[in-house]
Amino acid sequence: MSEDKRKSEMVKEQDDGKEQGNGKVKESRRDFLKKMGVAAAATVAAPAITSTTAEAVSLGETFQTHFELMSDAQKEKAIARLEKRYTEQFGKQTTVANTPAPDGVLFGYALNIAKCIGCRRCVEACVKENNQSRDPAIQWIRVLRMERGNDTFELENLHKGSPDSNSLGDYGIQSGGHADKHVGLSGAAEHYYEPEQVPEDNAIYFPVQCHQCEDPPCVKACPVRATFRDPNGIVVIDYNWCIGCRMCQLACPYWARRFNWGEPELPNEDMNPKTHYLGNRPRMRGVMEKCTFCLQRVREGRYPACVEACPVGARKFGNLLDPESEVRKVLATKKVFRFKEAFNTDPKFFYYMD
Ligand code: SF4
Ligand code: SF4
């Protein structure tokens, strides 16, 4: 294709993005970014243009508008384009669903902290289901391993001590609410551990992932609205719209967001070809991703992969608006707490004990 023809197609693609069905989008994305003063960030990240995979990414995809603002016809076109590209790229027939959020549903999650044995089958199932990069490895769920009886959390210690200049050499930088313990002992947790067998006698396990906040700071932080709360309360990301500025990652108190620094590596044989536009479709370098409660599954009435994989039934999932749902029964009958409640993000992820 001649350079002139390429340019004119590019302009056309951008123009396509100007006049959307609902009339809300009146300008191209580039203009918008310029006005927002984030054009530089976009240029730095520019994943779809500069990455290797990007050679296979059409201009249409690069310059398409925000998924939520597209007309149905534009969505269909974008989805057909992606299905074609993924099918060619991974050598298997790939579908990209756009299943809408079901009515009358607010998804919630409950995790029995006393039952978790730290096997990390949830992590494996999540990686597999959601097409996460194998190298560099990206994992949406973290199972924190903590020493049982770690006295860091005892009230007496939390209130004791203050930084002492004579002892900073021993104690390093204060990382908790107290300076009388070594750095690392303050809520010390291992994220990657290789036990011979689980559960270990001296350990407790604390899985974390996106807590699907009702009042999500990540959404407020995103300068281009690439991340947003869906009607079922799940916080999602439009990967094509994300400019990779990482503001959301900074804002999230749960370390839930993962950034693609490198070109994600997803072997053809491992790729799950049943994908959703807002869920597990393959990502590209320079964009953010995170848990979506397996949106591609739950919008079809299935459980998230981690819930199915947990061998001890520590994970429960359901509709918070339905008093008969598993998750509501947990809330009604168990001892329940939410992590970092003080941040007032109102998570829909609950921990409980029998
Ligand atoms: S989703 Fe996160 S990384 Fe992407 S544009 Fe929004 S704030 Fe930036
Ligand atoms: S846990 Fe983090 S990524 Fe998830 S909704 Fe809350 S702030 Fe956003």
Short mmCIF file of C-alpha atoms and ligand atoms in Angstrom, two decimals:
data_model
loop_
_atom_site.label_atom_id
_atom_site.label_comp_id
_atom_site.label_asym_id
_atom_site.label_seq_id
_atom_site.Cartn_x
_atom_site.Cartn_y
_atom_site.Cartn_z
CA MET A 1 0.00 0.00 0.00
CA SER A 2 1.35 3.46 -0.91
CA GLU A 3 2.19 5.88 1.89
CA ASP A 4 -0.51 8.30 0.72
CA LYS A 5 -3.15 5.59 0.68
CA ARG A 6 -2.09 4.46 4.17
CA LYS A 7 -2.41 8.01 5.45
CA SER A 8 -5.79 8.54 3.88
CA GLU A 9 -7.03 5.24 5.40
CA MET A 10 -5.67 6.34 8.73
CA VAL A 11 -7.53 9.63 8.56
CA LYS A 12 -10.68 7.77 7.57
CA GLU A 13 -10.30 5.43 10.53
CA GLN A 14 -9.90 8.41 12.82
CA ASP A 15 -12.86 10.12 11.28
CA ASP A 16 -14.88 6.98 11.87
CA GLY A 17 -14.26 7.58 15.54
CA LYS A 18 -15.57 11.15 15.41
CA GLU A 19 -19.24 10.64 14.83
CA GLN A 20 -20.54 7.97 17.15
CA GLY A 21 -24.05 6.56 17.23
CA ASN A 22 -25.01 8.19 20.49
CA GLY A 23 -23.38 11.46 19.47
CA LYS A 24 -21.28 11.63 22.61
CA VAL A 25 -17.91 11.39 20.92
CA LYS A 26 -17.20 14.44 18.84
CA GLU A 27 -13.46 14.28 18.50
CA SER A 28 -10.73 11.85 17.68
CA ARG A 29 -8.87 10.17 20.49
CA ARG A 30 -5.68 11.97 19.61
CA ASP A 31 -7.38 15.37 19.91
CA PHE A 32 -8.85 14.33 23.20
CA LEU A 33 -5.51 13.21 24.60
CA LYS A 34 -3.93 16.43 23.45
CA LYS A 35 -6.52 18.45 25.29
CA MET A 36 -6.10 16.33 28.39
CA GLY A 37 -2.37 17.00 28.25
CA VAL A 38 -1.57 13.32 28.19
CA ALA A 39 -0.48 13.05 24.60
CA ALA A 40 3.10 12.62 25.74
CA ALA A 41 2.16 9.66 27.92
CA ALA A 42 0.26 8.15 25.06
CA THR A 43 3.23 8.55 22.79
CA VAL A 44 5.50 6.88 25.30
CA ALA A 45 3.18 3.95 25.76
CA ALA A 46 1.75 3.76 22.23
CA PRO A 47 1.68 0.00 22.56
CA ALA A 48 -0.41 -0.86 19.57
CA ILE A 49 1.79 1.13 17.24
CA THR A 50 5.26 0.19 18.38
CA SER A 51 5.05 -3.40 19.58
CA THR A 52 5.91 -6.42 17.50
CA THR A 53 2.41 -7.79 17.71
CA ALA A 54 1.30 -4.38 16.62
CA GLU A 55 2.34 -5.15 13.09
CA ALA A 56 -0.71 -7.36 13.06
CA VAL A 57 -2.89 -4.71 14.73
CA SER A 58 -4.96 -2.85 12.20
CA LEU A 59 -5.19 0.89 12.10
CA GLY A 60 -8.88 0.43 12.74
CA GLU A 61 -8.08 -1.12 16.09
CA THR A 62 -5.45 1.42 16.99
CA PHE A 63 -7.72 4.36 16.42
CA GLN A 64 -11.05 2.91 17.43
CA THR A 65 -12.99 4.83 20.02
CA HIS A 66 -13.87 3.83 23.57
CA PHE A 67 -15.86 0.58 23.49
CA GLU A 68 -18.60 1.95 25.73
CA LEU A 69 -19.22 4.84 23.34
CA MET A 70 -19.36 2.80 20.16
CA SER A 71 -22.58 2.08 18.32
CA ASP A 72 -23.62 -1.58 18.06
CA ALA A 73 -22.48 -1.66 14.44
CA GLN A 74 -19.06 -0.33 15.36
CA LYS A 75 -18.76 -2.87 18.17
CA GLU A 76 -19.57 -5.69 15.77
CA LYS A 77 -16.96 -4.42 13.35
CA ALA A 78 -14.32 -4.15 16.08
CA ILE A 79 -15.11 -7.61 17.38
CA ALA A 80 -14.96 -9.17 13.91
CA ARG A 81 -11.58 -7.49 13.41
CA LEU A 82 -10.25 -8.89 16.69
CA GLU A 83 -11.61 -12.38 16.11
CA LYS A 84 -9.86 -12.46 12.74
CA ARG A 85 -6.58 -11.22 14.19
CA TYR A 86 -6.52 -13.59 17.19
CA THR A 87 -7.56 -16.53 15.03
CA GLU A 88 -4.63 -15.87 12.71
CA GLN A 89 -2.19 -15.00 15.48
CA PHE A 90 -2.89 -18.09 17.64
CA GLY A 91 -3.82 -20.51 14.88
CA LYS A 92 -7.16 -21.41 16.48
CA GLN A 93 -10.71 -20.27 15.97
CA THR A 94 -11.16 -17.50 18.53
CA THR A 95 -14.37 -15.83 19.65
CA VAL A 96 -14.61 -12.41 21.28
CA ALA A 97 -17.96 -12.14 23.06
CA ASN A 98 -19.76 -8.97 23.92
CA THR A 99 -22.27 -10.62 26.26
CA PRO A 100 -24.03 -7.79 28.10
CA ALA A 101 -24.18 -7.46 31.88
CA PRO A 102 -27.24 -9.37 33.18
CA ASP A 103 -29.99 -7.28 34.80
CA GLY A 104 -30.58 -7.25 38.54
CA VAL A 105 -27.16 -8.62 39.44
CA LEU A 106 -24.39 -7.20 41.62
CA PHE A 107 -21.56 -9.70 41.78
CA GLY A 108 -19.85 -10.39 45.10
CA TYR A 109 -17.13 -12.73 46.30
CA ALA A 110 -16.44 -14.34 49.66
CA LEU A 111 -13.27 -16.15 50.68
CA ASN A 112 -12.92 -18.40 53.71
CA ILE A 113 -9.58 -17.30 55.07
CA ALA A 114 -9.45 -20.16 57.56
CA LYS A 115 -9.84 -22.76 54.82
CA CYS A 116 -7.27 -21.56 52.26
CA ILE A 117 -4.35 -24.03 52.18
CA GLY A 118 -2.08 -21.93 49.98
CA CYS A 119 -1.98 -24.37 47.07
CA ARG A 120 -2.36 -21.57 44.49
CA ARG A 121 -4.55 -23.64 42.19
CA CYS A 122 -6.70 -20.52 41.93
CA VAL A 123 -3.71 -18.64 40.51
CA GLU A 124 -3.03 -21.36 37.92
CA ALA A 125 -6.68 -21.56 36.90
CA CYS A 126 -6.88 -17.79 36.58
CA VAL A 127 -3.76 -17.58 34.41
CA LYS A 128 -5.10 -20.30 32.13
CA GLU A 129 -8.65 -19.00 31.84
CA ASN A 130 -7.70 -15.37 31.38
CA ASN A 131 -4.86 -15.69 28.88
CA GLN A 132 -2.28 -14.08 31.12
CA SER A 133 1.25 -13.70 29.85
CA ARG A 134 3.44 -16.68 30.74
CA ASP A 135 6.70 -14.84 30.17
CA PRO A 136 6.97 -12.24 31.54
CA ALA A 137 4.59 -13.89 33.98
CA ILE A 138 1.50 -11.94 34.91
CA GLN A 139 -0.81 -13.19 37.66
CA TRP A 140 -3.96 -11.43 38.78
CA ILE A 141 -4.31 -13.37 42.04
CA ARG A 142 -1.65 -13.29 44.72
CA VAL A 143 -1.69 -15.69 47.65
CA LEU A 144 0.28 -14.04 50.42
CA ARG A 145 2.01 -16.43 52.77
CA MET A 146 2.52 -15.19 56.30
CA GLU A 147 4.17 -16.74 59.27
CA ARG A 148 1.68 -18.02 61.77
CA GLY A 149 1.92 -16.14 65.04
CA ASN A 150 3.78 -13.20 63.51
CA ASP A 151 3.45 -10.81 66.42
CA THR A 152 3.59 -7.75 64.19
CA PHE A 153 -0.15 -7.52 64.32
CA GLU A 154 -0.40 -7.54 68.10
CA LEU A 155 -1.88 -4.34 69.40
CA GLU A 156 0.89 -3.89 71.92
CA ASN A 157 3.52 -3.78 69.19
CA LEU A 158 1.51 -1.62 66.83
CA HIS A 159 1.40 1.16 69.39
CA LYS A 160 4.93 0.74 70.68
CA GLY A 161 8.04 2.48 69.49
CA SER A 162 8.89 5.37 67.22
CA PRO A 163 11.77 5.89 64.79
CA ASP A 164 15.02 6.16 66.68
CA SER A 165 17.88 7.68 64.75
CA ASN A 166 20.44 5.57 66.63
CA SER A 167 18.81 2.37 65.61
CA LEU A 168 17.82 3.11 62.02
CA GLY A 169 20.89 1.22 60.91
CA ASP A 170 19.36 -1.92 62.32
CA TYR A 171 15.80 -1.23 61.51
CA GLY A 172 15.97 0.47 58.13
CA ILE A 173 13.06 2.48 56.84
CA GLN A 174 9.87 2.31 58.80
CA SER A 175 7.30 0.44 56.77
CA GLY A 176 4.51 -0.02 59.30
CA GLY A 177 3.01 1.93 62.13
CA HIS A 178 5.94 1.15 64.38
CA ALA A 179 9.70 1.26 64.27
CA ASP A 180 10.50 -1.39 66.82
CA LYS A 181 10.49 -4.23 64.34
CA HIS A 182 12.75 -4.96 61.42
CA VAL A 183 11.59 -3.85 58.03
CA GLY A 184 9.89 -6.78 56.40
CA LEU A 185 8.48 -8.06 59.63
CA SER A 186 5.78 -5.45 59.45
CA GLY A 187 3.03 -7.49 57.84
CA ALA A 188 5.75 -9.52 56.14
CA ALA A 189 4.32 -11.73 53.46
CA GLU A 190 5.82 -13.88 50.74
CA HIS A 191 4.14 -13.68 47.39
CA TYR A 192 6.07 -16.49 45.73
CA TYR A 193 6.85 -19.53 47.80
CA GLU A 194 7.74 -23.09 46.94
CA PRO A 195 6.64 -25.35 49.79
CA GLU A 196 7.13 -29.09 49.62
CA GLN A 197 3.56 -29.50 50.64
CA VAL A 198 0.64 -27.38 51.76
CA PRO A 199 -0.68 -26.37 54.15
CA GLU A 200 2.55 -25.71 56.05
CA ASP A 201 2.44 -25.95 59.84
CA ASN A 202 3.78 -22.46 60.41
CA ALA A 203 1.94 -20.51 57.72
CA ILE A 204 -1.34 -18.79 57.06
CA TYR A 205 -2.44 -17.72 53.59
CA PHE A 206 -4.15 -14.56 52.49
CA PRO A 207 -5.23 -14.40 48.83
CA VAL A 208 -5.73 -10.97 47.25
CA GLN A 209 -6.94 -9.85 43.84
CA CYS A 210 -9.10 -7.02 42.56
CA HIS A 211 -11.63 -6.37 45.30
CA GLN A 212 -14.11 -4.83 42.83
CA CYS A 213 -14.61 -1.67 44.85
CA GLU A 214 -18.01 -0.01 44.65
CA ASP A 215 -16.20 3.30 44.89
CA PRO A 216 -13.05 2.41 42.95
CA PRO A 217 -10.11 4.80 43.22
CA CYS A 218 -8.59 3.26 40.08
CA VAL A 219 -11.56 4.46 38.05
CA LYS A 220 -11.33 7.95 39.46
CA ALA A 221 -7.61 8.07 38.68
CA CYS A 222 -7.85 7.07 35.02
CA PRO A 223 -7.45 10.22 32.91
CA VAL A 224 -9.12 8.72 29.84
CA ARG A 225 -11.88 6.60 31.40
CA ALA A 226 -10.32 3.44 30.00
CA THR A 227 -11.29 1.70 33.22
CA PHE A 228 -14.83 1.83 34.50
CA ARG A 229 -17.39 0.01 36.63
CA ASP A 230 -19.75 -2.20 34.64
CA PRO A 231 -23.47 -2.42 35.52
CA ASN A 232 -22.84 -5.58 37.57
CA GLY A 233 -20.27 -3.79 39.73
CA ILE A 234 -17.21 -5.32 38.07
CA VAL A 235 -14.42 -2.88 37.28
CA VAL A 236 -13.22 -3.47 33.72
CA ILE A 237 -10.60 -2.07 31.35
CA ASP A 238 -10.93 -1.27 27.66
CA TYR A 239 -7.44 -2.39 26.63
CA ASN A 240 -7.61 -0.55 23.34
CA TRP A 241 -8.43 2.68 25.09
CA CYS A 242 -5.83 2.36 27.88
CA ILE A 243 -2.85 4.66 27.32
CA GLY A 244 -0.67 2.87 29.86
CA CYS A 245 -0.15 5.83 32.19
CA ARG A 246 -0.44 3.56 35.28
CA MET A 247 -2.38 6.09 37.34
CA CYS A 248 -4.88 3.36 38.26
CA GLN A 249 -2.11 1.12 39.54
CA LEU A 250 -0.93 3.86 41.86
CA ALA A 251 -4.47 4.49 43.08
CA CYS A 252 -5.38 0.87 43.85
CA PRO A 253 -4.86 0.02 47.52
CA TYR A 254 -5.00 -3.71 46.81
CA TRP A 255 -2.04 -4.06 44.36
CA ALA A 256 -4.57 -5.51 41.97
CA ARG A 257 -3.44 -4.09 38.65
CA ARG A 258 -0.80 -5.59 36.39
CA PHE A 259 0.99 -3.63 33.70
CA ASN A 260 2.35 -5.18 30.53
CA TRP A 261 5.90 -3.90 30.45
CA GLY A 262 6.85 -6.45 27.84
CA GLU A 263 5.19 -8.12 24.92
CA PRO A 264 2.93 -10.70 26.60
CA GLU A 265 3.92 -14.25 25.70
CA LEU A 266 1.02 -16.62 25.34
CA PRO A 267 1.87 -19.90 23.59
CA ASN A 268 -0.67 -20.89 20.95
CA GLU A 269 -1.39 -24.21 22.64
CA ASP A 270 -2.17 -22.49 25.97
CA MET A 271 -4.39 -19.77 24.59
CA ASN A 272 -8.05 -19.94 25.70
CA PRO A 273 -9.96 -19.05 22.50
CA LYS A 274 -13.29 -18.30 24.26
CA THR A 275 -12.82 -14.66 25.14
CA HIS A 276 -14.77 -11.50 25.96
CA TYR A 277 -13.93 -8.00 24.76
CA LEU A 278 -13.79 -6.65 28.34
CA GLY A 279 -12.33 -9.78 29.88
CA ASN A 280 -9.78 -12.36 28.84
CA ARG A 281 -8.97 -11.42 25.26
CA PRO A 282 -5.20 -11.25 24.69
CA ARG A 283 -3.55 -8.03 25.83
CA MET A 284 -0.72 -6.10 24.28
CA ARG A 285 2.42 -4.42 25.60
CA GLY A 286 1.85 -1.13 27.39
CA VAL A 287 -1.64 -1.73 28.77
CA MET A 288 -3.06 -2.46 32.20
CA GLU A 289 -4.99 -5.57 33.18
CA LYS A 290 -6.57 -7.14 36.26
CA CYS A 291 -9.16 -9.59 37.59
CA THR A 292 -12.69 -9.15 36.23
CA PHE A 293 -14.30 -11.97 38.26
CA CYS A 294 -13.98 -13.92 34.95
CA LEU A 295 -16.47 -11.63 33.25
CA GLN A 296 -16.60 -13.93 30.21
CA ARG A 297 -17.92 -16.68 32.48
CA VAL A 298 -20.06 -14.91 35.03
CA ARG A 299 -22.03 -12.95 32.44
CA GLU A 300 -23.10 -16.38 31.17
CA GLY A 301 -24.08 -17.65 34.60
CA ARG A 302 -20.90 -19.62 35.31
CA TYR A 303 -18.52 -19.42 38.26
CA PRO A 304 -15.15 -17.68 38.01
CA ALA A 305 -12.34 -20.15 37.25
CA CYS A 306 -10.72 -19.67 40.68
CA VAL A 307 -13.95 -20.62 42.46
CA GLU A 308 -14.15 -23.86 40.48
CA ALA A 309 -10.47 -24.67 40.98
CA CYS A 310 -10.23 -24.25 44.76
CA PRO A 311 -9.91 -27.83 46.14
CA VAL A 312 -11.19 -26.93 49.63
CA GLY A 313 -14.18 -24.78 48.63
CA ALA A 314 -12.74 -21.66 50.22
CA ARG A 315 -14.13 -19.44 47.45
CA LYS A 316 -17.80 -18.48 47.10
CA PHE A 317 -19.37 -16.28 44.47
CA GLY A 318 -22.81 -14.94 43.67
CA ASN A 319 -25.36 -12.19 43.36
CA LEU A 320 -25.33 -9.77 46.28
CA LEU A 321 -28.86 -8.68 45.40
CA ASP A 322 -30.23 -12.21 45.88
CA PRO A 323 -30.75 -13.16 49.56
CA GLU A 324 -30.64 -16.84 48.56
CA SER A 325 -27.22 -16.64 46.89
CA GLU A 326 -24.19 -18.39 48.42
CA VAL A 327 -22.42 -15.13 48.98
CA ARG A 328 -25.38 -13.54 50.79
CA LYS A 329 -25.69 -16.60 53.02
CA VAL A 330 -22.04 -16.22 53.96
CA LEU A 331 -22.60 -12.56 54.83
CA ALA A 332 -25.62 -13.45 56.93
CA THR A 333 -24.12 -16.33 58.90
CA LYS A 334 -20.31 -16.00 59.15
CA LYS A 335 -17.73 -13.73 60.71
CA VAL A 336 -16.94 -11.41 57.84
CA PHE A 337 -14.37 -8.66 57.26
CA ARG A 338 -13.10 -6.58 54.38
CA PHE A 339 -9.45 -5.81 53.75
CA LYS A 340 -8.33 -2.19 54.21
CA GLU A 341 -11.86 -1.11 55.08
CA ALA A 342 -10.51 2.26 56.21
CA PHE A 343 -9.94 3.29 52.58
CA ASN A 344 -13.73 3.48 52.12
CA THR A 345 -13.59 1.87 48.70
CA ASP A 346 -16.46 -0.45 49.66
CA PRO A 347 -15.08 -3.70 48.17
CA LYS A 348 -17.39 -6.47 47.02
CA PHE A 349 -14.77 -9.01 48.09
CA PHE A 350 -15.31 -10.37 51.60
CA TYR A 351 -13.14 -12.54 53.84
CA TYR A 352 -14.84 -14.80 56.33
CA MET A 353 -14.33 -17.46 58.95
CA ASP A 354 -16.66 -20.27 60.03
S1 SF4 B 1 -6.56 2.09 32.76
FE1 SF4 B 1 -4.89 2.74 34.10
S2 SF4 B 1 -3.04 2.70 32.82
FE2 SF4 B 1 -4.82 2.63 31.45
S3 SF4 B 1 -5.20 4.77 30.93
FE3 SF4 B 1 -6.49 4.34 32.71
S4 SF4 B 1 -5.22 4.94 34.48
FE4 SF4 B 1 -3.85 4.82 32.72
S1 SF4 B 2 -9.23 -3.31 44.06
FE1 SF4 B 2 -7.99 -1.83 42.95
S2 SF4 B 2 -8.26 -2.34 40.79
FE2 SF4 B 2 -9.93 -3.33 41.90
S3 SF4 B 2 -11.62 -1.87 41.83
FE3 SF4 B 2 -10.52 -1.49 43.76
S4 SF4 B 2 -9.05 0.12 43.26
FE4 SF4 B 2 -9.77 -0.74 41.30
#
